[in-house]
Structure formats: structure tokens, C-alpha cells
mmCIF file of C-alpha atoms in Angstrom:
data_model
loop_
_atom_site.group_PDB
_atom_site.id
_atom_site.type_symbol
_atom_site.label_atom_id
_atom_site.label_comp_id
_atom_site.label_asym_id
_atom_site.label_seq_id
_atom_site.Cartn_x
_atom_site.Cartn_y
_atom_site.Cartn_z
ATOM 1 C CA UNK A 1 -113.313 51.044 100.878
ATOM 2 C CA UNK A 2 -114.885 50.935 97.428
ATOM 3 C CA UNK A 3 -112.346 49.781 94.880
ATOM 4 C CA UNK A 4 -112.620 50.825 91.223
ATOM 5 C CA UNK A 5 -108.999 50.098 90.358
ATOM 6 C CA UNK A 6 -108.025 47.529 87.724
ATOM 7 C CA UNK A 7 -106.408 45.109 90.136
ATOM 8 C CA UNK A 8 -106.535 44.000 92.817
ATOM 9 C CA UNK A 9 -110.311 44.364 92.573
ATOM 10 C CA UNK A 10 -113.301 43.791 94.839
ATOM 11 C CA UNK A 11 -113.875 40.111 95.716
ATOM 12 C CA UNK A 12 -117.078 38.334 96.715
ATOM 13 C CA UNK A 13 -117.659 37.404 100.344
ATOM 14 C CA UNK A 14 -117.122 33.722 99.584
ATOM 15 C CA UNK A 15 -113.740 34.386 97.972
ATOM 16 C CA UNK A 16 -112.694 36.560 100.933
ATOM 17 C CA UNK A 17 -113.769 33.873 103.392
ATOM 18 C CA UNK A 18 -111.622 31.265 101.659
ATOM 19 C CA UNK A 19 -108.688 33.622 102.111
ATOM 20 C CA UNK A 20 -109.105 33.418 105.883
ATOM 21 C CA UNK A 21 -108.982 29.620 105.978
ATOM 22 C CA UNK A 22 -105.940 27.523 106.815
ATOM 23 C CA UNK A 23 -103.843 26.848 103.709
ATOM 24 C CA UNK A 24 -103.691 23.084 103.073
ATOM 25 C CA UNK A 25 -100.716 20.968 102.060
ATOM 26 C CA UNK A 26 -100.695 20.816 98.285
ATOM 27 C CA UNK A 27 -98.816 17.679 97.198
ATOM 28 C CA UNK A 28 -102.031 15.708 97.388
ATOM 29 C CA UNK A 29 -104.525 14.186 94.980
ATOM 30 C CA UNK A 30 -107.194 16.563 96.307
ATOM 31 C CA UNK A 31 -105.194 19.651 95.352
ATOM 32 C CA UNK A 32 -104.287 18.103 91.987
ATOM 33 C CA UNK A 33 -107.996 17.701 91.248
ATOM 34 C CA UNK A 34 -108.535 21.408 91.962
ATOM 35 C CA UNK A 35 -105.675 22.370 89.648
ATOM 36 C CA UNK A 36 -106.902 20.155 86.822
ATOM 37 C CA UNK A 37 -110.407 21.563 87.216
ATOM 38 C CA UNK A 38 -108.990 25.095 87.140
ATOM 39 C CA UNK A 39 -107.230 24.280 83.883
ATOM 40 C CA UNK A 40 -110.396 22.964 82.253
ATOM 41 C CA UNK A 41 -112.365 26.072 83.234
ATOM 42 C CA UNK A 42 -109.638 28.393 81.915
ATOM 43 C CA UNK A 43 -109.430 26.522 78.599
ATOM 44 C CA UNK A 44 -113.207 26.723 78.287
ATOM 45 C CA UNK A 45 -113.454 30.427 79.129
ATOM 46 C CA UNK A 46 -110.572 31.413 76.839
ATOM 47 C CA UNK A 47 -112.167 29.335 74.052
ATOM 48 C CA UNK A 48 -108.807 27.694 73.467
ATOM 49 C CA UNK A 49 -108.415 25.288 70.543
ATOM 50 C CA UNK A 50 -108.558 21.526 71.032
ATOM 51 C CA UNK A 51 -105.309 20.204 72.488
ATOM 52 C CA UNK A 52 -104.454 23.406 74.391
ATOM 53 C CA UNK A 53 -102.953 23.426 77.885
ATOM 54 C CA UNK A 54 -102.702 25.951 80.721
ATOM 55 C CA UNK A 55 -100.257 26.529 83.572
ATOM 56 C CA UNK A 56 -100.560 28.548 86.785
ATOM 57 C CA UNK A 57 -97.516 30.624 87.666
ATOM 58 C CA UNK A 58 -96.961 32.067 91.138
ATOM 59 C CA UNK A 59 -95.935 35.565 90.081
ATOM 60 C CA UNK A 60 -97.471 38.738 88.782
ATOM 61 C CA UNK A 61 -98.602 38.715 85.170
ATOM 62 C CA UNK A 62 -95.407 40.544 84.256
ATOM 63 C CA UNK A 63 -93.610 37.364 85.355
ATOM 64 C CA UNK A 64 -95.637 35.370 82.844
ATOM 65 C CA UNK A 65 -94.989 37.970 80.164
ATOM 66 C CA UNK A 66 -91.278 37.536 80.817
ATOM 67 C CA UNK A 67 -91.564 33.732 80.879
ATOM 68 C CA UNK A 68 -93.274 33.764 77.477
ATOM 69 C CA UNK A 69 -90.669 36.085 75.956
ATOM 70 C CA UNK A 70 -87.830 33.930 77.369
ATOM 71 C CA UNK A 71 -89.325 30.577 76.332
ATOM 72 C CA UNK A 72 -90.807 31.461 72.951
ATOM 73 C CA UNK A 73 -88.292 33.837 71.343
ATOM 74 C CA UNK A 74 -84.536 34.081 70.873
ATOM 75 C CA UNK A 75 -81.892 36.120 69.094
ATOM 76 C CA UNK A 76 -82.913 34.614 65.741
ATOM 77 C CA UNK A 77 -86.418 36.078 65.935
ATOM 78 C CA UNK A 78 -87.784 39.424 64.816
ATOM 79 C CA UNK A 79 -90.763 40.456 66.939
ATOM 80 C CA UNK A 80 -93.360 43.154 66.314
ATOM 81 C CA UNK A 81 -94.656 44.727 69.560
ATOM 82 C CA UNK A 82 -97.846 46.791 69.712
ATOM 83 C CA UNK A 83 -96.728 49.695 71.909
ATOM 84 C CA UNK A 84 -99.686 51.946 72.721
ATOM 85 C CA UNK A 85 -99.174 52.504 76.438
ATOM 86 C CA UNK A 86 -97.214 51.503 79.508
ATOM 87 C CA UNK A 87 -98.253 47.832 79.419
ATOM 88 C CA UNK A 88 -97.581 47.317 75.730
ATOM 89 C CA UNK A 89 -94.254 49.039 76.289
ATOM 90 C CA UNK A 90 -93.448 46.439 78.963
ATOM 91 C CA UNK A 91 -93.156 43.851 76.172
ATOM 92 C CA UNK A 92 -90.697 46.194 74.435
ATOM 93 C CA UNK A 93 -88.604 46.359 77.604
ATOM 94 C CA UNK A 94 -88.672 42.570 78.032
ATOM 95 C CA UNK A 95 -87.486 42.037 74.463
ATOM 96 C CA UNK A 96 -84.660 44.487 75.069
ATOM 97 C CA UNK A 97 -83.623 42.832 78.343
ATOM 98 C CA UNK A 98 -83.540 39.374 76.741
ATOM 99 C CA UNK A 99 -81.863 40.527 73.520
ATOM 100 C CA UNK A 100 -84.819 39.642 71.300
ATOM 101 C CA UNK A 101 -84.706 41.627 68.034
ATOM 102 C CA UNK A 102 -87.892 43.683 67.920
ATOM 103 C CA UNK A 103 -89.668 46.666 66.422
ATOM 104 C CA UNK A 104 -92.241 48.699 68.358
ATOM 105 C CA UNK A 105 -95.382 49.752 66.521
ATOM 106 C CA UNK A 106 -95.954 52.997 68.430
ATOM 107 C CA UNK A 107 -99.450 54.360 68.936
ATOM 108 C CA UNK A 108 -100.434 57.623 70.589
ATOM 109 C CA UNK A 109 -102.214 57.267 73.929
ATOM 110 C CA UNK A 110 -105.864 56.347 73.422
ATOM 111 C CA UNK A 111 -105.505 55.568 69.716
ATOM 112 C CA UNK A 112 -106.739 52.289 68.291
ATOM 113 C CA UNK A 113 -104.677 50.074 66.033
ATOM 114 C CA UNK A 114 -106.002 50.399 62.494
ATOM 115 C CA UNK A 115 -105.578 47.902 59.689
ATOM 116 C CA UNK A 116 -103.611 50.514 57.743
ATOM 117 C CA UNK A 117 -101.064 50.992 60.531
ATOM 118 C CA UNK A 118 -100.679 47.274 61.117
ATOM 119 C CA UNK A 119 -100.147 46.427 57.471
ATOM 120 C CA UNK A 120 -97.307 48.922 57.198
ATOM 121 C CA UNK A 121 -95.350 45.985 58.701
ATOM 122 C CA UNK A 122 -96.637 43.362 56.279
ATOM 123 C CA UNK A 123 -94.064 41.083 54.677
ATOM 124 C CA UNK A 124 -91.097 42.447 56.644
ATOM 125 C CA UNK A 125 -89.728 39.167 57.986
ATOM 126 C CA UNK A 126 -91.245 39.223 61.467
ATOM 127 C CA UNK A 127 -91.517 35.912 63.300
ATOM 128 C CA UNK A 128 -93.733 36.926 66.224
ATOM 129 C CA UNK A 129 -96.165 39.545 67.494
ATOM 130 C CA UNK A 130 -96.774 40.659 71.098
ATOM 131 C CA UNK A 131 -99.874 42.624 72.074
ATOM 132 C CA UNK A 132 -101.510 43.751 75.291
ATOM 133 C CA UNK A 133 -105.113 43.210 74.124
ATOM 134 C CA UNK A 134 -106.573 45.727 76.571
ATOM 135 C CA UNK A 135 -103.940 48.455 76.894
ATOM 136 C CA UNK A 136 -104.974 49.062 80.480
ATOM 137 C CA UNK A 137 -103.106 52.359 80.878
ATOM 138 C CA UNK A 138 -105.376 54.027 78.301
ATOM 139 C CA UNK A 139 -108.334 51.552 78.158
ATOM 140 C CA UNK A 140 -107.858 50.844 74.446
ATOM 141 C CA UNK A 141 -109.060 47.469 73.199
ATOM 142 C CA UNK A 142 -107.233 46.073 70.179
ATOM 143 C CA UNK A 143 -108.920 43.981 67.492
ATOM 144 C CA UNK A 144 -107.594 40.446 68.067
ATOM 145 C CA UNK A 145 -109.275 39.067 64.957
ATOM 146 C CA UNK A 146 -107.649 41.677 62.691
ATOM 147 C CA UNK A 147 -104.258 41.086 64.315
ATOM 148 C CA UNK A 148 -104.780 37.334 64.034
ATOM 149 C CA UNK A 149 -105.384 37.606 60.294
ATOM 150 C CA UNK A 150 -102.169 39.597 59.971
ATOM 151 C CA UNK A 151 -100.258 36.989 61.980
ATOM 152 C CA UNK A 152 -101.661 34.135 59.899
ATOM 153 C CA UNK A 153 -100.752 35.915 56.650
ATOM 154 C CA UNK A 154 -97.187 36.513 57.875
ATOM 155 C CA UNK A 155 -96.808 33.208 59.773
ATOM 156 C CA UNK A 156 -96.184 34.965 63.096
ATOM 157 C CA UNK A 157 -96.207 33.434 66.575
ATOM 158 C CA UNK A 158 -99.081 35.379 68.161
ATOM 159 C CA UNK A 159 -98.987 36.261 71.887
ATOM 160 C CA UNK A 160 -102.007 37.926 73.525
ATOM 161 C CA UNK A 161 -101.623 39.513 76.944
ATOM 162 C CA UNK A 162 -105.274 39.346 78.079
ATOM 163 C CA UNK A 163 -104.569 40.239 81.699
ATOM 164 C CA UNK A 164 -107.388 42.804 81.840
ATOM 165 C CA UNK A 165 -109.327 41.643 78.773
ATOM 166 C CA UNK A 166 -109.962 38.031 79.854
ATOM 167 C CA UNK A 167 -113.648 37.638 80.807
ATOM 168 C CA UNK A 168 -114.210 41.389 80.399
ATOM 169 C CA UNK A 169 -114.029 41.688 76.605
ATOM 170 C CA UNK A 170 -114.986 39.134 73.962
ATOM 171 C CA UNK A 171 -111.981 36.906 73.238
ATOM 172 C CA UNK A 172 -111.872 33.660 71.311
ATOM 173 C CA UNK A 173 -108.381 32.189 71.319
ATOM 174 C CA UNK A 174 -109.245 29.602 68.679
ATOM 175 C CA UNK A 175 -110.927 31.973 66.235
ATOM 176 C CA UNK A 176 -108.328 34.746 66.429
ATOM 177 C CA UNK A 177 -105.484 32.239 66.138
ATOM 178 C CA UNK A 178 -103.581 33.243 69.271
ATOM 179 C CA UNK A 179 -100.763 30.870 70.222
ATOM 180 C CA UNK A 180 -100.400 32.169 73.809
ATOM 181 C CA UNK A 181 -102.851 33.893 76.149
ATOM 182 C CA UNK A 182 -101.840 35.429 79.500
ATOM 183 C CA UNK A 183 -104.084 36.555 82.348
ATOM 184 C CA UNK A 184 -103.926 37.102 86.108
ATOM 185 C CA UNK A 185 -105.779 36.321 89.327
ATOM 186 C CA UNK A 186 -106.427 39.931 90.377
ATOM 187 C CA UNK A 187 -108.510 41.093 87.404
ATOM 188 C CA UNK A 188 -111.921 39.652 86.424
ATOM 189 C CA UNK A 189 -111.060 36.509 88.360
ATOM 190 C CA UNK A 190 -111.407 38.852 91.364
ATOM 191 C CA UNK A 191 -108.948 37.014 93.608
ATOM 192 C CA UNK A 192 -105.823 38.314 95.360
ATOM 193 C CA UNK A 193 -102.775 39.012 93.182
ATOM 194 C CA UNK A 194 -100.103 36.344 92.998
ATOM 195 C CA UNK A 195 -101.158 33.895 90.284
ATOM 196 C CA UNK A 196 -100.722 34.408 86.558
ATOM 197 C CA UNK A 197 -102.103 31.981 83.993
ATOM 198 C CA UNK A 198 -100.644 31.085 80.599
ATOM 199 C CA UNK A 199 -102.702 29.235 77.988
ATOM 200 C CA UNK A 200 -100.892 27.476 75.138
ATOM 201 C CA UNK A 201 -102.410 26.427 71.824
ATOM 202 C CA UNK A 202 -100.935 23.266 70.248
ATOM 203 C CA UNK A 203 -98.584 25.537 68.282
ATOM 204 C CA UNK A 204 -97.644 27.280 71.523
ATOM 205 C CA UNK A 205 -96.913 23.938 73.182
ATOM 206 C CA UNK A 206 -94.682 22.958 70.274
ATOM 207 C CA UNK A 207 -92.811 26.267 70.493
ATOM 208 C CA UNK A 208 -92.100 25.798 74.202
ATOM 209 C CA UNK A 209 -91.038 22.192 73.734
ATOM 210 C CA UNK A 210 -88.441 23.296 71.182
ATOM 211 C CA UNK A 211 -87.020 26.043 73.392
ATOM 212 C CA UNK A 212 -83.711 25.878 75.233
ATOM 213 C CA UNK A 213 -84.240 28.549 77.850
ATOM 214 C CA UNK A 214 -81.727 29.184 80.637
ATOM 215 C CA UNK A 215 -83.930 29.595 83.695
ATOM 216 C CA UNK A 216 -85.156 27.486 86.569
ATOM 217 C CA UNK A 217 -88.274 29.237 87.832
ATOM 218 C CA UNK A 218 -89.589 30.366 84.441
ATOM 219 C CA UNK A 219 -89.020 27.092 82.548
ATOM 220 C CA UNK A 220 -92.415 26.581 80.930
ATOM 221 C CA UNK A 221 -91.601 23.014 79.861
ATOM 222 C CA UNK A 222 -91.346 22.091 83.538
ATOM 223 C CA UNK A 223 -94.533 23.975 84.375
ATOM 224 C CA UNK A 224 -96.433 22.108 81.646
ATOM 225 C CA UNK A 225 -94.981 18.759 82.693
ATOM 226 C CA UNK A 226 -96.089 19.272 86.301
ATOM 227 C CA UNK A 227 -99.562 20.532 85.335
ATOM 228 C CA UNK A 228 -100.220 17.188 83.632
ATOM 229 C CA UNK A 229 -100.674 15.784 87.154
ATOM 230 C CA UNK A 230 -102.238 18.934 88.567
ATOM 231 C CA UNK A 231 -99.091 20.202 90.256
ATOM 232 C CA UNK A 232 -96.436 22.908 89.936
ATOM 233 C CA UNK A 233 -92.623 22.617 89.953
ATOM 234 C CA UNK A 234 -92.307 24.787 93.070
ATOM 235 C CA UNK A 235 -94.558 25.814 95.963
ATOM 236 C CA UNK A 236 -97.450 27.811 94.465
ATOM 237 C CA UNK A 237 -99.776 30.345 96.049
ATOM 238 C CA UNK A 238 -101.994 27.512 97.251
ATOM 239 C CA UNK A 239 -104.692 29.644 98.874
ATOM 240 C CA UNK A 240 -105.158 31.813 95.792
ATOM 241 C CA UNK A 241 -105.468 28.750 93.552
ATOM 242 C CA UNK A 242 -108.269 27.474 95.772
ATOM 243 C CA UNK A 243 -109.944 30.898 95.596
ATOM 244 C CA UNK A 244 -109.602 30.832 91.796
ATOM 245 C CA UNK A 245 -111.353 27.468 91.748
ATOM 246 C CA UNK A 246 -114.310 28.904 93.660
ATOM 247 C CA UNK A 247 -114.390 32.011 91.481
ATOM 248 C CA UNK A 248 -114.408 29.961 88.271
ATOM 249 C CA UNK A 249 -117.386 28.036 89.633
ATOM 250 C CA UNK A 250 -119.082 31.350 90.499
ATOM 251 C CA UNK A 251 -118.690 32.472 86.896
ATOM 252 C CA UNK A 252 -120.107 29.179 85.650
ATOM 253 C CA UNK A 253 -123.174 29.525 87.908
ATOM 254 C CA UNK A 254 -123.698 33.120 86.745
ATOM 255 C CA UNK A 255 -123.842 32.093 83.095
ATOM 256 C CA UNK A 256 -120.218 31.767 82.039
ATOM 257 C CA UNK A 257 -118.169 34.113 79.880
ATOM 258 C CA UNK A 258 -121.051 36.072 78.354
ATOM 259 C CA UNK A 259 -122.374 37.198 81.751
ATOM 260 C CA UNK A 260 -119.035 38.856 82.552
ATOM 261 C CA UNK A 261 -118.648 40.915 79.376
ATOM 262 C CA UNK A 262 -121.264 43.692 80.002
ATOM 263 C CA UNK A 263 -119.891 45.990 82.754
ATOM 264 C CA UNK A 264 -118.840 49.457 81.541
ATOM 265 C CA UNK A 265 -121.926 50.969 79.885
ATOM 266 C CA UNK A 266 -123.659 51.958 83.130
ATOM 267 C CA UNK A 267 -120.715 54.010 84.428
ATOM 268 C CA UNK A 268 -120.056 55.746 81.112
ATOM 269 C CA UNK A 269 -123.691 56.793 80.820
ATOM 270 C CA UNK A 270 -123.672 58.218 84.367
ATOM 271 C CA UNK A 271 -120.701 60.550 83.699
ATOM 272 C CA UNK A 272 -121.970 62.010 80.419
ATOM 273 C CA UNK A 273 -122.753 65.417 81.996
ATOM 274 C CA UNK A 274 -119.508 65.695 83.965
ATOM 275 C CA UNK A 275 -116.513 67.661 82.597
ATOM 276 C CA UNK A 276 -114.727 64.531 81.429
ATOM 277 C CA UNK A 277 -113.556 63.219 78.089
ATOM 278 C CA UNK A 278 -113.179 59.521 77.352
ATOM 279 C CA UNK A 279 -109.663 58.865 76.102
ATOM 280 C CA UNK A 280 -109.989 55.656 74.137
ATOM 281 C CA UNK A 281 -111.026 55.445 70.483
ATOM 282 C CA UNK A 282 -111.788 51.756 70.977
ATOM 283 C CA UNK A 283 -112.818 51.407 74.639
ATOM 284 C CA UNK A 284 -112.350 48.189 76.560
ATOM 285 C CA UNK A 285 -115.038 46.858 78.893
ATOM 286 C CA UNK A 286 -112.668 46.307 81.811
ATOM 287 C CA UNK A 287 -111.778 49.947 82.371
ATOM 288 C CA UNK A 288 -112.729 53.487 81.380
ATOM 289 C CA UNK A 289 -109.907 55.964 80.824
ATOM 290 C CA UNK A 290 -111.026 59.468 81.811
ATOM 291 C CA UNK A 291 -109.478 62.843 80.972
ATOM 292 C CA UNK A 292 -110.841 65.577 83.276
ATOM 293 C CA UNK A 293 -111.070 68.892 81.429
ATOM 294 C CA UNK A 294 -111.278 71.173 84.483
ATOM 295 C CA UNK A 295 -109.043 69.491 87.063
ATOM 296 C CA UNK A 296 -105.906 67.423 87.494
ATOM 297 C CA UNK A 297 -106.440 63.678 87.276
ATOM 298 C CA UNK A 298 -104.125 62.845 90.157
ATOM 299 C CA UNK A 299 -105.845 65.411 92.395
ATOM 300 C CA UNK A 300 -109.181 63.709 91.718
ATOM 301 C CA UNK A 301 -107.641 60.343 92.596
ATOM 302 C CA UNK A 302 -106.369 61.740 95.920
ATOM 303 C CA UNK A 303 -109.653 63.476 96.797
ATOM 304 C CA UNK A 304 -111.681 60.324 96.161
ATOM 305 C CA UNK A 305 -109.251 58.215 98.202
ATOM 306 C CA UNK A 306 -108.768 60.541 101.151
ATOM 307 C CA UNK A 307 -112.226 62.083 101.502
ATOM 308 C CA UNK A 308 -114.655 59.460 100.137
ATOM 309 C CA UNK A 309 -112.781 56.179 100.698
ATOM 310 C CA UNK A 310 -113.148 55.394 97.000
ATOM 311 C CA UNK A 311 -110.208 54.183 94.969
ATOM 312 C CA UNK A 312 -109.903 54.799 91.254
ATOM 313 C CA UNK A 313 -106.756 53.994 89.335
ATOM 314 C CA UNK A 314 -104.162 56.734 88.763
ATOM 315 C CA UNK A 315 -101.741 56.723 85.878
ATOM 316 C CA UNK A 316 -98.016 57.257 86.056
ATOM 317 C CA UNK A 317 -95.438 58.943 83.896
ATOM 318 C CA UNK A 318 -96.620 61.561 81.441
ATOM 319 C CA UNK A 319 -100.267 60.522 81.953
ATOM 320 C CA UNK A 320 -100.258 61.117 85.734
ATOM 321 C CA UNK A 321 -101.994 64.491 85.687
ATOM 322 C CA UNK A 322 -104.135 64.039 82.597
ATOM 323 C CA UNK A 323 -105.804 60.618 82.954
ATOM 324 C CA UNK A 324 -107.351 58.517 85.677
ATOM 325 C CA UNK A 325 -108.992 55.137 85.148
ATOM 326 C CA UNK A 326 -112.137 53.516 86.511
ATOM 327 C CA UNK A 327 -112.250 49.728 86.545
ATOM 328 C CA UNK A 328 -115.400 47.706 85.918
ATOM 329 C CA UNK A 329 -114.156 44.293 86.999
ATOM 330 C CA UNK A 330 -114.602 42.296 90.172
ATOM 331 C CA UNK A 331 -117.543 42.480 92.607
ATOM 332 C CA UNK A 332 -118.739 45.925 91.458
ATOM 333 C CA UNK A 333 -122.454 46.746 91.096
ATOM 334 C CA UNK A 334 -124.480 49.494 89.419
ATOM 335 C CA UNK A 335 -125.168 50.865 92.913
ATOM 336 C CA UNK A 336 -121.388 51.104 93.435
ATOM 337 C CA UNK A 337 -121.169 53.058 90.164
ATOM 338 C CA UNK A 338 -123.793 55.462 91.520
ATOM 339 C CA UNK A 339 -121.771 55.942 94.723
ATOM 340 C CA UNK A 340 -118.668 56.862 92.732
ATOM 341 C CA UNK A 341 -120.515 59.222 90.392
ATOM 342 C CA UNK A 342 -122.284 60.877 93.345
ATOM 343 C CA UNK A 343 -118.836 61.569 94.827
ATOM 344 C CA UNK A 344 -117.666 63.074 91.533
ATOM 345 C CA UNK A 345 -120.793 65.246 91.376
ATOM 346 C CA UNK A 346 -120.085 66.393 94.929
ATOM 347 C CA UNK A 347 -116.536 67.337 93.921
ATOM 348 C CA UNK A 348 -118.016 69.328 91.073
ATOM 349 C CA UNK A 349 -120.391 71.163 93.437
ATOM 350 C CA UNK A 350 -117.421 71.988 95.661
ATOM 351 C CA UNK A 351 -115.619 73.533 92.682
ATOM 352 C CA UNK A 352 -112.857 70.916 92.656
ATOM 353 C CA UNK A 353 -113.744 69.605 89.199
#
């Protein structure tokens, strides 16, 4: 199988081998050292400000999104949510579930967030802003620096879901002024799903410390307290955390953050002559969102899966038949890109696209 989805993604042989090893007991100094090292790498790669902290949650990244909403906002807030696709809309749903007053800034699929649209909400009493930095359903990358300036001007608590953007697109938590960053194990970290990571700036730490959230598993104060000694409140996905440690060291050996940011150009150049349109006005590096002009997107997904053993990423809802996505994260090479494009060319020769 050749996997071009946006998570889980292809893993290196070393990461896969670790997954076959016996999982060790974790309430030990050895495991604590791994966890503390993981935290330092994550803070470095997210370019978090001095005094930041990170925690490792055993859940999907949606779990961390929910934990952040629960711990950082309440009924006295007024939150602006950038809603340009299914993942941005997930923040809208979480605010609704937890009774957080909110307004959705709606964007059409594939459209970037402009300064003009954002500043329509200037000076309207918002207290926080939630954004999925790489709207993975449409491959739109939002401008975190522009949003950060808006948040600073309006004194907003700024939450960046970087689940797909982290290590794929340039992101500087300190410079853009983000208070929270969220990512997950199954994206550029190229490990199995099951761990989500939350990074807190000093302002984010203060916000959590002041919260009075009614939850056991998603209490971020407890998660932060335990991470001080390299542990978690409850049993974590121990094996995945060890794989993450190895993967973070891989990235360091390969040149760090900058070596991971250039991935998408090769694929996009290869498909220029195919009957496809790129959907995004502001494309992210992690994924390319493709609109086939002569075939149904979901049919292409099925043909690639069933006849070529190649997985691309389908969309759901009203984008199911119009858009499919090709991921550029994980252990994917230019030769793998060629294999996928050769399959698409073959489908074209067969009259399917």
C-alpha cells in the first residue's frame, strides 16, 4: 500500500520496528526522561516562547481541541471561529456543545481568509479566536501572522489547531502570538494515531491555571502538573510516545523544521497536464486539494484504492464527489509521487478521468 492520505501517514522502517517491540512499564525514570525530551523537541519545533510547556494527550486531536475549548473558555466568553471547512467547523460544534458563546466567520470552500474579512469583526467584544491553521478538508493555509496581529489588537486568546500544519508549513508560535498550539502523532510526526500534543505559551498556562473545568480526563491542569515530572495522569499510549521520541530525533538529524517544510511542489508540478483544478487559493504544504473536471472525486479514490493499492484522501459531505486530497506528509518520496501520477495518467488513458 502507498498512502497519500493526511493521517495516518507512511512511517519510516525504524518507527514501524519500534511499534513491534514490547511496550515497557511507564512509571519509571527512564520513561520520564523520554517524555521530557519529547517536550523539549516539541517546544523547539513549534518555536514556542520562553516559559512555554507541552502535554501529551492519549486521544485524537479532536480530543485536544475539546480539552482546550473546555479548559480555556466559558459562558462569559465570546469566541470567533474561522469556519472554512469541516475541521474549522469542528471548533464551532465544540463551542456549541460546551455552551461557549461564539460567532463563525464562514468562508467558502478553498477560499483564503483575507484581512478585509477578518477585520469585519474588529472591536466587537470577542475574547478568543479559534482557527484550524491548515483547513485540511480543502488544503487552505491561513495566515497566522495576520490573525495574530488581529488577536493582539483585540486582546484575544489565540488558539491554533496546527494538526496538519505543524512541521509541514512555516509556523512560529512566538512570533504570531499564539497562546495554544495543537498537533497530533499521525501527521508529519508520522507515527500511529493516538497521541495529541498541546503547547501552551505562558499566557496559555495562566489561562488554564485559572480555569474551573468539570472533567477528569481532560483536566489540563492535571496534565501539566504530571508533565513536570515527565508523566501523565492516566495510562498513555506508551508505545506511540516512544515512537514519537525516535521520530523527533529523525527530524533533528535531517535538519530540523526547515527540512520538513518543502514537500508539495513536486506533486503539483507533475499533475499540471491532468484534468484537475487545485481548490485552494492559499495552498498548504501538507496536502493538495484536487477538483477533477472530468470525473467524480470519490470514483477516483475508489479506483486508486482497489486497482492500484494507492490511497488518497476522500472528502465527505457536500465535497465527497467534487474534491479528493493528496497528502505530502510522512515517509513519502518524489518516486512515490511519480507512482501516484503514473496511476492517474493510466486512469486517463483508460477514459476514467
